[in-house]
Amino acid sequence: MPRRFLQRYMPNPETLRRQRSLRFMSHLIGDPGLWVLSRRTVANAFSVGLFSAMLPIPFQMVIAAFGAWVLRCNLPLSVGLVWITNPLTMPLIFYGNYRIGAWLMDTPAREAPTRVSTRWVAERMADILPALALGSVVSAIVFAVLGNLLVRLLWRWHISRSWKQRAMRRRLRRLDMDD
């Protein structure tokens, strides 16, 4: 079952609550409703995490934690999915978001530099920012919706498959008993 698979990799809420650096959030971490693994909470956690990951802003994990709290979905999944945009993938993802935004705004997209520097970004921020913002919001919404739907479909498929396997085992047991 997907729940068992996810529980294997989930951190222990009590261990997190006892950490000195997270004590200010102990009431949030200790809320059992934010640790539930159900089709709804996992699907919504994917939405929140993917949405937050696609935004080119600082403190994405805080946004994801707040979103998990508001939507009452799984907190660790929401926060963990933000790491899709890690230092290695961030330039590619945000450049893709910029290209999508430029395409939606019907403006020519700038080519990616061979070497990105803070100076290059600062000089071109006024040109890049509108397309990056639009592309990031559109990507965030699309990935959030697709992630939610995909998790719900996969969860339903897994449950259906396990029910069919269970029914098959029952039939085989009955046939063995009849012989």
mmCIF file of C-alpha atoms in Angstrom:
data_model
loop_
_atom_site.group_PDB
_atom_site.id
_atom_site.type_symbol
_atom_site.label_atom_id
_atom_site.label_comp_id
_atom_site.label_asym_id
_atom_site.label_seq_id
_atom_site.Cartn_x
_atom_site.Cartn_y
_atom_site.Cartn_z
ATOM 1 C CA MET A 1 0.000 0.000 0.000
ATOM 2 C CA PRO A 2 1.330 3.529 -0.724
ATOM 3 C CA ARG A 3 0.842 4.464 2.914
ATOM 4 C CA ARG A 4 3.320 1.833 4.132
ATOM 5 C CA PHE A 5 5.871 2.875 1.523
ATOM 6 C CA LEU A 6 5.620 6.539 2.553
ATOM 7 C CA GLN A 7 5.724 5.780 6.276
ATOM 8 C CA ARG A 8 9.103 4.096 5.828
ATOM 9 C CA TYR A 9 10.671 7.399 4.804
ATOM 10 C CA MET A 10 8.768 9.803 7.050
ATOM 11 C CA PRO A 11 10.585 11.430 9.972
ATOM 12 C CA ASN A 12 9.313 10.866 13.484
ATOM 13 C CA PRO A 13 7.306 13.902 14.693
ATOM 14 C CA GLU A 14 8.482 13.461 18.302
ATOM 15 C CA THR A 15 12.126 13.535 17.258
ATOM 16 C CA LEU A 16 11.525 16.730 15.295
ATOM 17 C CA ARG A 17 9.621 18.361 18.161
ATOM 18 C CA ARG A 18 12.550 17.749 20.520
ATOM 19 C CA GLN A 19 15.089 19.454 18.267
ATOM 20 C CA ARG A 20 16.133 22.793 19.669
ATOM 21 C CA SER A 21 16.060 24.574 16.300
ATOM 22 C CA LEU A 22 12.432 23.539 15.681
ATOM 23 C CA ARG A 23 10.968 24.230 19.135
ATOM 24 C CA PHE A 24 9.274 27.404 17.936
ATOM 25 C CA MET A 25 7.227 25.197 15.584
ATOM 26 C CA SER A 26 6.521 22.395 18.058
ATOM 27 C CA HIS A 27 2.774 23.104 18.068
ATOM 28 C CA LEU A 28 2.717 22.794 14.264
ATOM 29 C CA ILE A 29 4.941 19.718 14.126
ATOM 30 C CA GLY A 30 2.983 18.050 16.912
ATOM 31 C CA ASP A 31 -0.371 18.429 15.161
ATOM 32 C CA PRO A 32 -1.310 14.827 14.274
ATOM 33 C CA GLY A 33 -3.545 16.016 11.419
ATOM 34 C CA LEU A 34 -0.462 17.153 9.499
ATOM 35 C CA TRP A 35 1.097 13.680 9.605
ATOM 36 C CA VAL A 36 -1.845 11.668 8.232
ATOM 37 C CA LEU A 37 -1.168 9.625 5.110
ATOM 38 C CA SER A 38 -4.338 9.305 3.087
ATOM 39 C CA ARG A 39 -5.097 9.767 -0.577
ATOM 40 C CA ARG A 40 -6.370 13.295 0.035
ATOM 41 C CA THR A 41 -3.577 14.458 2.339
ATOM 42 C CA VAL A 42 -0.804 13.039 0.146
ATOM 43 C CA ALA A 43 -2.311 14.419 -3.078
ATOM 44 C CA ASN A 44 -2.763 17.853 -1.528
ATOM 45 C CA ALA A 45 0.769 17.713 -0.110
ATOM 46 C CA PHE A 46 2.061 17.111 -3.637
ATOM 47 C CA SER A 47 0.107 20.146 -4.816
ATOM 48 C CA VAL A 48 1.484 22.374 -2.079
ATOM 49 C CA GLY A 49 5.053 21.112 -2.400
ATOM 50 C CA LEU A 50 5.206 21.300 -6.195
ATOM 51 C CA PHE A 51 3.559 24.722 -6.227
ATOM 52 C CA SER A 52 6.083 26.071 -3.715
ATOM 53 C CA ALA A 53 9.007 24.460 -5.522
ATOM 54 C CA MET A 54 8.242 26.220 -8.793
ATOM 55 C CA LEU A 55 8.270 29.711 -7.266
ATOM 56 C CA PRO A 56 11.606 31.544 -7.524
ATOM 57 C CA ILE A 57 11.439 32.972 -4.033
ATOM 58 C CA PRO A 58 13.374 32.439 -0.808
ATOM 59 C CA PHE A 59 11.855 30.457 2.064
ATOM 60 C CA GLN A 60 10.012 27.973 -0.152
ATOM 61 C CA MET A 61 9.925 25.474 2.714
ATOM 62 C CA VAL A 62 8.156 27.971 4.967
ATOM 63 C CA ILE A 63 5.576 28.609 2.231
ATOM 64 C CA ALA A 64 5.086 24.845 1.834
ATOM 65 C CA ALA A 65 4.696 24.355 5.608
ATOM 66 C CA PHE A 66 2.148 27.162 5.777
ATOM 67 C CA GLY A 67 0.278 25.693 2.786
ATOM 68 C CA ALA A 68 0.226 22.269 4.448
ATOM 69 C CA TRP A 69 -1.168 23.826 7.599
ATOM 70 C CA VAL A 70 -3.859 25.754 5.689
ATOM 71 C CA LEU A 71 -4.927 22.788 3.538
ATOM 72 C CA ARG A 72 -4.498 20.240 6.368
ATOM 73 C CA CYS A 73 -2.300 17.986 4.266
ATOM 74 C CA ASN A 74 0.859 16.028 4.999
ATOM 75 C CA LEU A 75 3.527 18.422 6.295
ATOM 76 C CA PRO A 76 6.714 16.377 5.666
ATOM 77 C CA LEU A 77 5.763 15.622 2.063
ATOM 78 C CA SER A 78 4.878 19.235 1.341
ATOM 79 C CA VAL A 79 8.165 20.497 2.723
ATOM 80 C CA GLY A 80 10.237 17.682 1.236
ATOM 81 C CA LEU A 81 8.916 18.188 -2.292
ATOM 82 C CA VAL A 82 10.270 21.725 -2.295
ATOM 83 C CA TRP A 83 13.721 20.178 -2.715
ATOM 84 C CA ILE A 84 12.872 19.361 -6.328
ATOM 85 C CA THR A 85 14.355 22.795 -6.913
ATOM 86 C CA ASN A 86 17.708 22.206 -5.285
ATOM 87 C CA PRO A 87 20.909 24.078 -6.187
ATOM 88 C CA LEU A 88 21.582 21.650 -9.047
ATOM 89 C CA THR A 89 18.130 21.747 -10.668
ATOM 90 C CA MET A 90 17.156 25.329 -9.851
ATOM 91 C CA PRO A 91 18.845 27.034 -12.823
ATOM 92 C CA LEU A 92 17.279 24.624 -15.319
ATOM 93 C CA ILE A 93 13.806 24.780 -13.813
ATOM 94 C CA PHE A 94 13.738 28.545 -13.441
ATOM 95 C CA TYR A 95 15.158 29.079 -16.924
ATOM 96 C CA GLY A 96 12.395 26.810 -18.224
ATOM 97 C CA ASN A 97 9.857 28.862 -16.274
ATOM 98 C CA TYR A 98 11.333 32.023 -17.791
ATOM 99 C CA ARG A 99 11.037 30.570 -21.307
ATOM 100 C CA ILE A 100 7.393 29.625 -20.666
ATOM 101 C CA GLY A 101 6.676 33.144 -19.379
ATOM 102 C CA ALA A 102 8.383 34.752 -22.365
ATOM 103 C CA TRP A 103 6.373 32.521 -24.695
ATOM 104 C CA LEU A 104 3.110 33.438 -22.920
ATOM 105 C CA MET A 105 3.989 37.134 -23.070
ATOM 106 C CA ASP A 106 4.964 36.755 -26.732
ATOM 107 C CA THR A 107 8.364 38.321 -26.141
ATOM 108 C CA PRO A 108 11.692 36.971 -27.340
ATOM 109 C CA ALA A 109 13.441 34.979 -24.639
ATOM 110 C CA ARG A 110 17.058 35.716 -23.847
ATOM 111 C CA GLU A 111 19.493 32.897 -24.356
ATOM 112 C CA ALA A 112 21.000 31.367 -21.261
ATOM 113 C CA PRO A 113 24.524 32.643 -20.626
ATOM 114 C CA THR A 114 27.413 30.244 -20.709
ATOM 115 C CA ARG A 115 28.320 31.371 -17.200
ATOM 116 C CA VAL A 116 25.686 32.757 -14.831
ATOM 117 C CA SER A 117 26.859 35.375 -12.378
ATOM 118 C CA THR A 118 25.088 37.637 -9.947
ATOM 119 C CA ARG A 119 26.151 40.594 -12.090
ATOM 120 C CA TRP A 120 24.480 39.080 -15.165
ATOM 121 C CA VAL A 121 21.285 38.449 -13.211
ATOM 122 C CA ALA A 122 21.296 41.963 -11.675
ATOM 123 C CA GLU A 123 21.799 43.633 -15.057
ATOM 124 C CA ARG A 124 18.967 41.754 -16.703
ATOM 125 C CA MET A 125 16.535 41.436 -13.786
ATOM 126 C CA ALA A 126 14.164 44.109 -15.099
ATOM 127 C CA ASP A 127 13.901 42.267 -18.428
ATOM 128 C CA ILE A 128 13.718 38.776 -16.959
ATOM 129 C CA LEU A 129 11.449 39.261 -13.937
ATOM 130 C CA PRO A 130 8.008 39.668 -15.599
ATOM 131 C CA ALA A 131 8.457 36.584 -17.787
ATOM 132 C CA LEU A 132 10.014 34.588 -14.942
ATOM 133 C CA ALA A 133 7.176 35.488 -12.574
ATOM 134 C CA LEU A 134 4.448 34.626 -15.081
ATOM 135 C CA GLY A 135 6.125 31.406 -16.179
ATOM 136 C CA SER A 136 6.765 30.351 -12.593
ATOM 137 C CA VAL A 137 3.157 30.915 -11.499
ATOM 138 C CA VAL A 138 1.798 29.079 -14.545
ATOM 139 C CA SER A 139 4.250 26.195 -14.029
ATOM 140 C CA ALA A 140 3.432 26.086 -10.328
ATOM 141 C CA ILE A 141 -0.296 25.808 -10.998
ATOM 142 C CA VAL A 142 0.130 23.209 -13.747
ATOM 143 C CA PHE A 143 2.510 21.030 -11.714
ATOM 144 C CA ALA A 144 0.342 21.340 -8.595
ATOM 145 C CA VAL A 145 -2.789 20.204 -10.443
ATOM 146 C CA LEU A 146 -0.993 17.442 -12.356
ATOM 147 C CA GLY A 147 0.772 16.213 -9.207
ATOM 148 C CA ASN A 148 -2.505 16.071 -7.311
ATOM 149 C CA LEU A 149 -4.290 14.193 -10.096
ATOM 150 C CA LEU A 150 -1.418 11.785 -10.649
ATOM 151 C CA VAL A 151 -1.174 10.880 -6.951
ATOM 152 C CA ARG A 152 -4.933 10.326 -6.732
ATOM 153 C CA LEU A 153 -4.918 8.144 -9.858
ATOM 154 C CA LEU A 154 -1.897 6.135 -8.755
ATOM 155 C CA TRP A 155 -3.343 5.661 -5.274
ATOM 156 C CA ARG A 156 -6.671 4.506 -6.717
ATOM 157 C CA TRP A 157 -4.901 2.156 -9.150
ATOM 158 C CA HIS A 158 -2.841 0.654 -6.321
ATOM 159 C CA ILE A 159 -5.918 0.081 -4.142
ATOM 160 C CA SER A 160 -7.839 -1.444 -7.049
ATOM 161 C CA ARG A 161 -4.923 -3.744 -7.868
ATOM 162 C CA SER A 162 -4.595 -4.899 -4.257
ATOM 163 C CA TRP A 163 -8.339 -5.625 -4.085
ATOM 164 C CA LYS A 164 -8.136 -7.708 -7.259
ATOM 165 C CA GLN A 165 -5.131 -9.614 -5.928
ATOM 166 C CA ARG A 166 -6.949 -10.253 -2.650
ATOM 167 C CA ALA A 167 -10.011 -11.551 -4.521
ATOM 168 C CA MET A 168 -7.790 -13.811 -6.630
ATOM 169 C CA ARG A 169 -6.124 -15.252 -3.509
ATOM 170 C CA ARG A 170 -9.564 -15.959 -2.000
ATOM 171 C CA ARG A 171 -10.668 -17.749 -5.172
ATOM 172 C CA LEU A 172 -7.495 -19.819 -5.188
ATOM 173 C CA ARG A 173 -7.990 -20.748 -1.509
ATOM 174 C CA ARG A 174 -11.564 -21.799 -2.214
ATOM 175 C CA LEU A 175 -10.428 -23.932 -5.145
ATOM 176 C CA ASP A 176 -7.728 -25.537 -2.969
ATOM 177 C CA MET A 177 -10.298 -26.267 -0.250
ATOM 178 C CA ASP A 178 -12.734 -27.785 -2.728
ATOM 179 C CA ASP A 179 -10.122 -30.201 -4.108
#
